Structure formats: C-alpha cells, structure tokens
Amino acid sequence: MTTDQDLPMDHQSSTALFAAKGIDVTTNKDQGVIKVIKHPGVDGDRPMIGDRVTVHYTGKLVTGKKFDCSRERKEPFCFNVGKGQVLRAWDIGVLSMQRGEVCTLLCKPEYAYGAAGNPDKIPPSSSVVFEMELIKFEGEALTGDGGIVRRIKVKGEGYTNPNDGSVVNVHLEGRCGDRLFDCRDVSFIVGQAEDKSIPLGVDRAMDKMQKGECCLLYLKPKYGFGSEGKPEYKIGPDKDIVYEVTLKDFQRAKDSWEMDLKEKLDVSAEVKNKGNQYFKAGRYYQAVIQYQRIISWLEIEYGTGEVQQKKIQDYILTSHLNLALCFLRLKEFTQAVDNCNKVIELDENNEKALYRRGEARLCRNEFSLALADFQQVLQVNSANRAARAQISICQSKIKEHHEKDKKTYANMFQKFAERDAKRRRDDSTWTSFNGEVSIKQRRRSQDCPS
C-alpha cells in the first residue's frame, strides 16, 4: 500500500507502482485513474450519480509536492458527483468508493488538469495524485423541503429534459417498505400524472430527467399519496414511498417562445379547465401546476388590440386568483398573499383578491392587515356578508391579542415591582446589619486598652 514516502519521483514509475497495487476504475480501462485503497470503507452502498458527497482531499504532484489540501482549510468539500462539477478523475474515483473509505488516486492529465495544467500549481500535461476520504453522501434533493430525493442508477443521454405538457413513456416500480405495489410501463402528460394514478413526486421529477435515465425517487407523503393513502395499492396514510423510474422516451411540449399569441390563448383555455378539474377534485398541487403554466405563457404578452389585451389580463387575473385559492387550501399563506398582490397590482379594487388576501393574513395572525383588507372589500361591495363576518372575527382577535398583551405586561411589571421591593428590603437589611456591626465595633474599641 502506498504512502506519501512511497511516492516515486517520475510518472512512469508511479504508474507502474499504482498499477501493481491498485485497480483501474475507468470505464474503458486505460489506466487514466488508478485507485489504491488505504483504509476500507463501510460495506454497503456506494454513491450514485447526482448524490451530494462530502470529501476531504490532498492533491500532490507525482514528485510529492503538495498543491492543495482541504484539511489545512479545516473544511471538507461538497459536490454533486457524476455531474461534471469537479475533475473527471474525482467523479470516477468517488463513485467507486464506500462511506469512510480513504484511497489514493493516480490521475492522468486527461482526467485531471489536461494539457494546460493549472498556472503556478500544476505543470502542463501532468499526472497528479489525490488522497481522498469519502465522509458521507446522500441523494440529490429536488425540492427545497427535501420531499423528493433522487439517486441516479443509470445516467441518461443528451441535454434535453421533459417540460410541463410533454408526453413521456416510462417504466415504473413503486415500493412501500419492501413491498412492490406498482410495476408497469405507462405514458402520461407531465403535469397530469395524477390521471394515471402516478404520485406528484414522480411527475415533478420528470423535468430533471434525461432520456434513458433510471433513478430512484424517495418521496415523502406530500409528494406520494398524502394523508389519504392509496387504497387500490394498499398504501396507508402518510407513508414514505420509493419509485424506480426509467425514462424510456419523451416528446417535449412547445416552449413559450415556440407559440404565437393565438396558440397560447387557445392552450390556456384547455389548461385552465384542467386546473379547475383538479381543484374541484381537491388535487391542489396539480391545479397549481396548470395555473402557473398559463401565467408563464401570458405574463409578458401585450396583445395587438383591446380585445386581446383584455383576454390576456383576464387569464392572468383568474390564474393568480385561482393560485391564491389553492395556496389557501394548502395552508401556504405567504404564496396566497403574493398571488393576491399580483392581482391587486392590476386591479386595486378586485373583491376576490382583497378577500383572499385578508383570509391569508388572518391565518398568519396579521389581524390589523386582514381587517384593513376586509374593510376594503366592503368599500367595493357593501353587501359582502362574508367580509362583514370576517371583520367581526378580526376585531375579536385584535381585542383578544390586546388583552393578552395587557396581561403579559401587567405580569411583567408586577415581577419588576416585586424585584424592586425585594432589592429595597435587602438593601435595608444590609444597612441595618452594617449599622449593628459598626456599633459593636465602637463598643469593642472603647473596651480595648489605648
């Protein structure tokens, strides 16, 4: 096993030594990356393409001269392996490692810094040596909340991905625990996977996949079958599930720039109807996808006449209003407020937008702001009974909040008063004690000989 002291002084002998003690981890076995294991890792899983890996490394020339070291910076290095974010040798080498493994990689120039090298550090066309430690790895989070995590088993081909509206052909295998509950070849429209009993998480991962890719998707209940479960698959409520997905083929939908305004307006009508169907069925996330598509198509369009301009604005207003309603149902109140604000920017007296913003603000305990919204609703439509009822609720909440504040401050002031009283008593006791001590000292001094 090689150590720093064992490192030879030239490329040829270094290659010979590594080849004798190590393994070629390149796909075409050209000795471009030779690995020698210094400390075995934990038996089991290895990183997959796209995984977020954390490593420590030390980089040296074959002469033994160090040019980089993460340990000296006291900070490990993180990257998504197999994505071309780092040296090609790193992608290849790390994918061959196990958690906790320490190894040395001898890397040919074409797998490292190439013919150019790295100014002031790496001479041109130089082989380099890296000592790597794989600290940990985890799947690639496709959503901010970690609800969809992907691990790529087979990398896809090309540079295009399905978009919303694409027709995709996939092979699916769904598991809950160790039980296989879904295994089929199926075609569906991205954004409408619900129609084929495919969970939201699989649908939302499609625009990250490439043709031929096979990946594992780890789905939290929000992106799986939710609190309802899926009785037809014998999936109970709030269950984590895993889908293995192979994207066999797809046909992209037209992008916004590929459609003229008439086509956008025609398709918007269809998509709006689809969104409304999902909303009525309680599939709010799926409805959100449809309404957001309309906005992405029309928000920068102006139209050529009053009729077109009004049609565009109507679609945008309706989509934002519907999104606000969806987000209210999903309890994502900030998103609801944002969409209402978009409507109010275009129509400051929009009754529905003001009312729904008031509802969202009330749920966020912004009682005064909610009250102002409901009062503005009444200015627009004095017959709106729902707004009047909400005003009463807001006033009650504001009063309740003030009472709570008064009680809190009263208790706080009471504690301050008690603390001050105690301090005065302590000061008085201390003064009295000092006085008694002084008297005794004077008496003793009078009894003492002079």
PDB file of N, CA and C in Angstrom, residues 23-102:
ATOM      1  N   ILE A  23      -6.244  -0.589  -8.596  1.00  0.00           N
ATOM      2  CA  ILE A  23      -7.180  -1.030  -9.628  1.00  0.00           C
ATOM      3  C   ILE A  23      -7.519   0.148 -10.540  1.00  0.00           C
ATOM      4  N   ASP A  24      -7.715  -0.166 -11.815  1.00  0.00           N
ATOM      5  CA  ASP A  24      -8.111   0.838 -12.798  1.00  0.00           C
ATOM      6  C   ASP A  24      -9.625   1.014 -12.693  1.00  0.00           C
ATOM      7  N   VAL A  25     -10.075   2.211 -12.304  1.00  0.00           N
ATOM      8  CA  VAL A  25     -11.510   2.430 -12.089  1.00  0.00           C
ATOM      9  C   VAL A  25     -12.170   3.157 -13.266  1.00  0.00           C
ATOM     10  N   THR A  26     -11.423   3.333 -14.369  1.00  0.00           N
ATOM     11  CA  THR A  26     -12.037   3.958 -15.543  1.00  0.00           C
ATOM     12  C   THR A  26     -12.906   2.941 -16.277  1.00  0.00           C
ATOM     13  N   THR A  27     -13.884   3.456 -17.030  1.00  0.00           N
ATOM     14  CA  THR A  27     -14.804   2.590 -17.765  1.00  0.00           C
ATOM     15  C   THR A  27     -14.086   1.818 -18.871  1.00  0.00           C
ATOM     16  N   ASN A  28     -13.192   2.512 -19.608  1.00  0.00           N
ATOM     17  CA  ASN A  28     -12.521   1.861 -20.742  1.00  0.00           C
ATOM     18  C   ASN A  28     -11.161   1.276 -20.386  1.00  0.00           C
ATOM     19  N   LYS A  29     -10.831   1.245 -19.102  1.00  0.00           N
ATOM     20  CA  LYS A  29      -9.619   0.591 -18.596  1.00  0.00           C
ATOM     21  C   LYS A  29      -8.349   1.079 -19.311  1.00  0.00           C
ATOM     22  N   ASP A  30      -8.182   2.404 -19.351  1.00  0.00           N
ATOM     23  CA  ASP A  30      -6.994   2.986 -19.978  1.00  0.00           C
ATOM     24  C   ASP A  30      -5.976   3.472 -18.947  1.00  0.00           C
ATOM     25  N   GLN A  31      -6.162   3.057 -17.698  1.00  0.00           N
ATOM     26  CA  GLN A  31      -5.292   3.435 -16.579  1.00  0.00           C
ATOM     27  C   GLN A  31      -5.282   4.957 -16.357  1.00  0.00           C
ATOM     28  N   GLY A  32      -6.384   5.583 -16.729  1.00  0.00           N
ATOM     29  CA  GLY A  32      -6.494   7.031 -16.529  1.00  0.00           C
ATOM     30  C   GLY A  32      -6.673   7.408 -15.076  1.00  0.00           C
ATOM     31  N   VAL A  33      -7.328   6.536 -14.315  1.00  0.00           N
ATOM     32  CA  VAL A  33      -7.485   6.745 -12.869  1.00  0.00           C
ATOM     33  C   VAL A  33      -7.244   5.391 -12.191  1.00  0.00           C
ATOM     34  N   ILE A  34      -6.155   5.306 -11.457  1.00  0.00           N
ATOM     35  CA  ILE A  34      -5.827   4.069 -10.734  1.00  0.00           C
ATOM     36  C   ILE A  34      -5.990   4.339  -9.246  1.00  0.00           C
ATOM     37  N   LYS A  35      -6.711   3.440  -8.582  1.00  0.00           N
ATOM     38  CA  LYS A  35      -7.029   3.639  -7.162  1.00  0.00           C
ATOM     39  C   LYS A  35      -6.328   2.603  -6.287  1.00  0.00           C
ATOM     40  N   VAL A  36      -5.723   3.094  -5.217  1.00  0.00           N
ATOM     41  CA  VAL A  36      -5.168   2.225  -4.174  1.00  0.00           C
ATOM     42  C   VAL A  36      -5.909   2.531  -2.882  1.00  0.00           C
ATOM     43  N   ILE A  37      -6.539   1.520  -2.291  1.00  0.00           N
ATOM     44  CA  ILE A  37      -7.302   1.721  -1.050  1.00  0.00           C
ATOM     45  C   ILE A  37      -6.348   1.728   0.140  1.00  0.00           C
ATOM     46  N   LYS A  38      -6.354   2.803   0.909  1.00  0.00           N
ATOM     47  CA  LYS A  38      -5.515   2.922   2.111  1.00  0.00           C
ATOM     48  C   LYS A  38      -6.263   2.486   3.358  1.00  0.00           C
ATOM     49  N   HIS A  39      -7.588   2.785   3.365  1.00  0.00           N
ATOM     50  CA  HIS A  39      -8.420   2.389   4.517  1.00  0.00           C
ATOM     51  C   HIS A  39      -9.795   2.016   3.971  1.00  0.00           C
ATOM     52  N   PRO A  40     -10.210   0.746   4.102  1.00  0.00           N
ATOM     53  CA  PRO A  40     -11.506   0.331   3.543  1.00  0.00           C
ATOM     54  C   PRO A  40     -12.661   1.084   4.203  1.00  0.00           C
ATOM     55  N   GLY A  41     -13.714   1.261   3.431  1.00  0.00           N
ATOM     56  CA  GLY A  41     -14.905   1.914   3.969  1.00  0.00           C
ATOM     57  C   GLY A  41     -15.876   0.917   4.567  1.00  0.00           C
ATOM     58  N   VAL A  42     -17.068   1.418   4.881  1.00  0.00           N
ATOM     59  CA  VAL A  42     -18.120   0.584   5.441  1.00  0.00           C
ATOM     60  C   VAL A  42     -18.779  -0.184   4.293  1.00  0.00           C
ATOM     61  N   ASP A  43     -18.877  -1.509   4.450  1.00  0.00           N
ATOM     62  CA  ASP A  43     -19.518  -2.312   3.403  1.00  0.00           C
ATOM     63  C   ASP A  43     -20.942  -1.824   3.169  1.00  0.00           C
ATOM     64  N   GLY A  44     -21.352  -1.850   1.912  1.00  0.00           N
ATOM     65  CA  GLY A  44     -22.731  -1.449   1.616  1.00  0.00           C
ATOM     66  C   GLY A  44     -22.798  -0.535   0.414  1.00  0.00           C
ATOM     67  N   ASP A  45     -23.645   0.454   0.537  1.00  0.00           N
ATOM     68  CA  ASP A  45     -23.973   1.332  -0.577  1.00  0.00           C
ATOM     69  C   ASP A  45     -22.782   2.190  -1.006  1.00  0.00           C
ATOM     70  N   ARG A  46     -22.760   2.517  -2.306  1.00  0.00           N
ATOM     71  CA  ARG A  46     -21.802   3.478  -2.863  1.00  0.00           C
ATOM     72  C   ARG A  46     -22.584   4.670  -3.408  1.00  0.00           C
ATOM     73  N   PRO A  47     -21.907   5.804  -3.599  1.00  0.00           N
ATOM     74  CA  PRO A  47     -22.612   6.955  -4.178  1.00  0.00           C
ATOM     75  C   PRO A  47     -23.164   6.620  -5.563  1.00  0.00           C
ATOM     76  N   MET A  48     -24.264   7.277  -5.897  1.00  0.00           N
ATOM     77  CA  MET A  48     -24.816   7.195  -7.244  1.00  0.00           C
ATOM     78  C   MET A  48     -24.677   8.560  -7.909  1.00  0.00           C
ATOM     79  N   ILE A  49     -24.809   8.579  -9.218  1.00  0.00           N
ATOM     80  CA  ILE A  49     -24.681   9.824  -9.986  1.00  0.00           C
ATOM     81  C   ILE A  49     -25.667  10.873  -9.442  1.00  0.00           C
ATOM     82  N   GLY A  50     -25.160  12.061  -9.186  1.00  0.00           N
ATOM     83  CA  GLY A  50     -26.005  13.140  -8.678  1.00  0.00           C
ATOM     84  C   GLY A  50     -26.033  13.250  -7.174  1.00  0.00           C
ATOM     85  N   ASP A  51     -25.551  12.222  -6.454  1.00  0.00           N
ATOM     86  CA  ASP A  51     -25.540  12.291  -4.987  1.00  0.00           C
ATOM     87  C   ASP A  51     -24.680  13.448  -4.508  1.00  0.00           C
ATOM     88  N   ARG A  52     -25.074  14.021  -3.390  1.00  0.00           N
ATOM     89  CA  ARG A  52     -24.286  15.076  -2.748  1.00  0.00           C
ATOM     90  C   ARG A  52     -23.254  14.398  -1.859  1.00  0.00           C
ATOM     91  N   VAL A  53     -21.963  14.540  -2.205  1.00  0.00           N
ATOM     92  CA  VAL A  53     -20.908  13.863  -1.449  1.00  0.00           C
ATOM     93  C   VAL A  53     -20.075  14.892  -0.689  1.00  0.00           C
ATOM     94  N   THR A  54     -19.523  14.438   0.431  1.00  0.00           N
ATOM     95  CA  THR A  54     -18.646  15.271   1.245  1.00  0.00           C
ATOM     96  C   THR A  54     -17.317  14.543   1.382  1.00  0.00           C
ATOM     97  N   VAL A  55     -16.222  15.204   0.997  1.00  0.00           N
ATOM     98  CA  VAL A  55     -14.905  14.555   0.993  1.00  0.00           C
ATOM     99  C   VAL A  55     -13.855  15.462   1.630  1.00  0.00           C
ATOM    100  N   HIS A  56     -12.784  14.824   2.103  1.00  0.00           N
ATOM    101  CA  HIS A  56     -11.527  15.521   2.378  1.00  0.00           C
ATOM    102  C   HIS A  56     -10.539  15.050   1.328  1.00  0.00           C
ATOM    103  N   TYR A  57      -9.632  15.927   0.919  1.00  0.00           N
ATOM    104  CA  TYR A  57      -8.677  15.539  -0.117  1.00  0.00           C
ATOM    105  C   TYR A  57      -7.349  16.266   0.084  1.00  0.00           C
ATOM    106  N   THR A  58      -6.289  15.638  -0.421  1.00  0.00           N
ATOM    107  CA  THR A  58      -4.978  16.268  -0.525  1.00  0.00           C
ATOM    108  C   THR A  58      -4.467  16.010  -1.930  1.00  0.00           C
ATOM    109  N   GLY A  59      -4.083  17.052  -2.653  1.00  0.00           N
ATOM    110  CA  GLY A  59      -3.589  16.933  -4.015  1.00  0.00           C
ATOM    111  C   GLY A  59      -2.092  17.148  -4.073  1.00  0.00           C
ATOM    112  N   LYS A  60      -1.404  16.238  -4.789  1.00  0.00           N
ATOM    113  CA  LYS A  60       0.052  16.334  -4.925  1.00  0.00           C
ATOM    114  C   LYS A  60       0.463  16.037  -6.366  1.00  0.00           C
ATOM    115  N   LEU A  61       1.602  16.588  -6.744  1.00  0.00           N
ATOM    116  CA  LEU A  61       2.244  16.173  -7.985  1.00  0.00           C
ATOM    117  C   LEU A  61       2.884  14.804  -7.744  1.00  0.00           C
ATOM    118  N   VAL A  62       3.278  14.113  -8.815  1.00  0.00           N
ATOM    119  CA  VAL A  62       3.908  12.796  -8.624  1.00  0.00           C
ATOM    120  C   VAL A  62       5.261  12.912  -7.938  1.00  0.00           C
ATOM    121  N   THR A  63       5.824  14.117  -7.905  1.00  0.00           N
ATOM    122  CA  THR A  63       7.076  14.349  -7.175  1.00  0.00           C
ATOM    123  C   THR A  63       6.862  14.390  -5.672  1.00  0.00           C
ATOM    124  N   GLY A  64       5.585  14.453  -5.253  1.00  0.00           N
ATOM    125  CA  GLY A  64       5.276  14.537  -3.833  1.00  0.00           C
ATOM    126  C   GLY A  64       4.966  15.943  -3.365  1.00  0.00           C
ATOM    127  N   LYS A  65       5.105  16.943  -4.243  1.00  0.00           N
ATOM    128  CA  LYS A  65       4.830  18.335  -3.852  1.00  0.00           C
ATOM    129  C   LYS A  65       3.324  18.564  -3.723  1.00  0.00           C
ATOM    130  N   LYS A  66       2.924  19.038  -2.570  1.00  0.00           N
ATOM    131  CA  LYS A  66       1.510  19.303  -2.294  1.00  0.00           C
ATOM    132  C   LYS A  66       1.080  20.605  -2.944  1.00  0.00           C
ATOM    133  N   PHE A  67      -0.115  20.578  -3.590  1.00  0.00           N
ATOM    134  CA  PHE A  67      -0.630  21.824  -4.192  1.00  0.00           C
ATOM    135  C   PHE A  67      -2.016  22.223  -3.668  1.00  0.00           C
ATOM    136  N   ASP A  68      -2.680  21.341  -2.927  1.00  0.00           N
ATOM    137  CA  ASP A  68      -3.995  21.693  -2.373  1.00  0.00           C
ATOM    138  C   ASP A  68      -4.349  20.693  -1.276  1.00  0.00           C
ATOM    139  N   CYS A  69      -5.082  21.178  -0.251  1.00  0.00           N
ATOM    140  CA  CYS A  69      -5.460  20.284   0.850  1.00  0.00           C
ATOM    141  C   CYS A  69      -6.652  20.866   1.600  1.00  0.00           C
ATOM    142  N   SER A  70      -7.762  20.121   1.628  1.00  0.00           N
ATOM    143  CA  SER A  70      -8.959  20.607   2.331  1.00  0.00           C
ATOM    144  C   SER A  70      -8.766  20.561   3.848  1.00  0.00           C
ATOM    145  N   ARG A  71      -7.964  19.634   4.316  1.00  0.00           N
ATOM    146  CA  ARG A  71      -7.760  19.520   5.770  1.00  0.00           C
ATOM    147  C   ARG A  71      -7.053  20.746   6.337  1.00  0.00           C
ATOM    148  N   GLU A  72      -6.146  21.309   5.556  1.00  0.00           N
ATOM    149  CA  GLU A  72      -5.446  22.510   6.025  1.00  0.00           C
ATOM    150  C   GLU A  72      -6.405  23.686   6.165  1.00  0.00           C
ATOM    151  N   ARG A  73      -7.487  23.656   5.361  1.00  0.00           N
ATOM    152  CA  ARG A  73      -8.527  24.695   5.482  1.00  0.00           C
ATOM    153  C   ARG A  73      -9.539  24.340   6.565  1.00  0.00           C
ATOM    154  N   LYS A  74      -9.416  23.121   7.100  1.00  0.00           N
ATOM    155  CA  LYS A  74     -10.310  22.617   8.164  1.00  0.00           C
ATOM    156  C   LYS A  74     -11.777  22.645   7.734  1.00  0.00           C
ATOM    157  N   GLU A  75     -11.980  22.344   6.443  1.00  0.00           N
ATOM    158  CA  GLU A  75     -13.340  22.348   5.918  1.00  0.00           C
ATOM    159  C   GLU A  75     -13.439  21.334   4.781  1.00  0.00           C
ATOM    160  N   PRO A  76     -14.300  20.311   4.918  1.00  0.00           N
ATOM    161  CA  PRO A  76     -14.450  19.342   3.832  1.00  0.00           C
ATOM    162  C   PRO A  76     -15.103  19.985   2.612  1.00  0.00           C
ATOM    163  N   PHE A  77     -15.020  19.293   1.490  1.00  0.00           N
ATOM    164  CA  PHE A  77     -15.513  19.815   0.218  1.00  0.00           C
ATOM    165  C   PHE A  77     -16.749  19.015  -0.203  1.00  0.00           C
ATOM    166  N   CYS A  78     -17.790  19.716  -0.690  1.00  0.00           N
ATOM    167  CA  CYS A  78     -19.041  19.068  -1.096  1.00  0.00           C
ATOM    168  C   CYS A  78     -19.303  19.318  -2.583  1.00  0.00           C
ATOM    169  N   PHE A  79     -19.839  18.303  -3.266  1.00  0.00           N
ATOM    170  CA  PHE A  79     -20.236  18.470  -4.662  1.00  0.00           C
ATOM    171  C   PHE A  79     -21.196  17.348  -5.045  1.00  0.00           C
ATOM    172  N   ASN A  80     -21.877  17.536  -6.189  1.00  0.00           N
ATOM    173  CA  ASN A  80     -22.757  16.502  -6.725  1.00  0.00           C
ATOM    174  C   ASN A  80     -21.937  15.625  -7.676  1.00  0.00           C
ATOM    175  N   VAL A  81     -21.722  14.391  -7.283  1.00  0.00           N
ATOM    176  CA  VAL A  81     -20.818  13.518  -8.017  1.00  0.00           C
ATOM    177  C   VAL A  81     -21.427  13.085  -9.350  1.00  0.00           C
ATOM    178  N   GLY A  82     -20.562  12.957 -10.368  1.00  0.00           N
ATOM    179  CA  GLY A  82     -21.011  12.493 -11.669  1.00  0.00           C
ATOM    180  C   GLY A  82     -21.683  13.543 -12.521  1.00  0.00           C
ATOM    181  N   LYS A  83     -21.650  14.803 -12.069  1.00  0.00           N
ATOM    182  CA  LYS A  83     -22.334  15.886 -12.783  1.00  0.00           C
ATOM    183  C   LYS A  83     -21.369  16.824 -13.494  1.00  0.00           C
ATOM    184  N   GLY A  84     -20.070  16.499 -13.492  1.00  0.00           N
ATOM    185  CA  GLY A  84     -19.105  17.352 -14.162  1.00  0.00           C
ATOM    186  C   GLY A  84     -18.774  18.622 -13.409  1.00  0.00           C
ATOM    187  N   GLN A  85     -19.043  18.657 -12.104  1.00  0.00           N
ATOM    188  CA  GLN A  85     -18.757  19.848 -11.307  1.00  0.00           C
ATOM    189  C   GLN A  85     -17.294  19.911 -10.871  1.00  0.00           C
ATOM    190  N   VAL A  86     -16.594  18.769 -10.954  1.00  0.00           N
ATOM    191  CA  VAL A  86     -15.217  18.662 -10.469  1.00  0.00           C
ATOM    192  C   VAL A  86     -14.380  17.963 -11.546  1.00  0.00           C
ATOM    193  N   LEU A  87     -13.127  17.665 -11.220  1.00  0.00           N
ATOM    194  CA  LEU A  87     -12.274  16.923 -12.145  1.00  0.00           C
ATOM    195  C   LEU A  87     -12.927  15.589 -12.510  1.00  0.00           C
ATOM    196  N   ARG A  88     -12.707  15.180 -13.761  1.00  0.00           N
ATOM    197  CA  ARG A  88     -13.268  13.909 -14.223  1.00  0.00           C
ATOM    198  C   ARG A  88     -12.786  12.747 -13.343  1.00  0.00           C
ATOM    199  N   ALA A  89     -11.528  12.812 -12.911  1.00  0.00           N
ATOM    200  CA  ALA A  89     -10.970  11.760 -12.054  1.00  0.00           C
ATOM    201  C   ALA A  89     -11.714  11.658 -10.728  1.00  0.00           C
ATOM    202  N   TRP A  90     -12.137  12.793 -10.193  1.00  0.00           N
ATOM    203  CA  TRP A  90     -12.885  12.781  -8.938  1.00  0.00           C
ATOM    204  C   TRP A  90     -14.233  12.089  -9.125  1.00  0.00           C
ATOM    205  N   ASP A  91     -14.950  12.453 -10.187  1.00  0.00           N
ATOM    206  CA  ASP A  91     -16.253  11.817 -10.442  1.00  0.00           C
ATOM    207  C   ASP A  91     -16.099  10.302 -10.520  1.00  0.00           C
ATOM    208  N   ILE A  92     -15.101   9.850 -11.275  1.00  0.00           N
ATOM    209  CA  ILE A  92     -14.896   8.409 -11.450  1.00  0.00           C
ATOM    210  C   ILE A  92     -14.463   7.758 -10.146  1.00  0.00           C
ATOM    211  N   GLY A  93     -13.483   8.371  -9.483  1.00  0.00           N
ATOM    212  CA  GLY A  93     -12.939   7.779  -8.269  1.00  0.00           C
ATOM    213  C   GLY A  93     -13.939   7.714  -7.130  1.00  0.00           C
ATOM    214  N   VAL A  94     -14.653   8.810  -6.881  1.00  0.00           N
ATOM    215  CA  VAL A  94     -15.589   8.860  -5.746  1.00  0.00           C
ATOM    216  C   VAL A  94     -16.763   7.900  -5.948  1.00  0.00           C
ATOM    217  N   LEU A  95     -17.206   7.727  -7.207  1.00  0.00           N
ATOM    218  CA  LEU A  95     -18.300   6.780  -7.466  1.00  0.00           C
ATOM    219  C   LEU A  95     -17.905   5.339  -7.149  1.00  0.00           C
ATOM    220  N   SER A  96     -16.594   5.080  -7.059  1.00  0.00           N
ATOM    221  CA  SER A  96     -16.126   3.723  -6.746  1.00  0.00           C
ATOM    222  C   SER A  96     -15.915   3.499  -5.252  1.00  0.00           C
ATOM    223  N   MET A  97     -16.108   4.542  -4.434  1.00  0.00           N
ATOM    224  CA  MET A  97     -15.765   4.467  -3.004  1.00  0.00           C
ATOM    225  C   MET A  97     -16.969   4.123  -2.132  1.00  0.00           C
ATOM    226  N   GLN A  98     -16.655   3.675  -0.915  1.00  0.00           N
ATOM    227  CA  GLN A  98     -17.672   3.441   0.106  1.00  0.00           C
ATOM    228  C   GLN A  98     -17.518   4.477   1.212  1.00  0.00           C
ATOM    229  N   ARG A  99     -18.573   4.653   1.985  1.00  0.00           N
ATOM    230  CA  ARG A  99     -18.551   5.641   3.074  1.00  0.00           C
ATOM    231  C   ARG A  99     -17.415   5.307   4.051  1.00  0.00           C
ATOM    232  N   GLY A 100     -16.581   6.308   4.361  1.00  0.00           N
ATOM    233  CA  GLY A 100     -15.474   6.118   5.290  1.00  0.00           C
ATOM    234  C   GLY A 100     -14.190   5.660   4.626  1.00  0.00           C
ATOM    235  N   GLU A 101     -14.243   5.331   3.358  1.00  0.00           N
ATOM    236  CA  GLU A 101     -13.043   4.849   2.651  1.00  0.00           C
ATOM    237  C   GLU A 101     -12.035   5.974   2.446  1.00  0.00           C
ATOM    238  N   VAL A 102     -10.740   5.610   2.580  1.00  0.00           N
ATOM    239  CA  VAL A 102      -9.643   6.514   2.236  1.00  0.00           C
ATOM    240  C   VAL A 102      -8.838   5.831   1.144  1.00  0.00           C
TER     241      VAL A 102
END
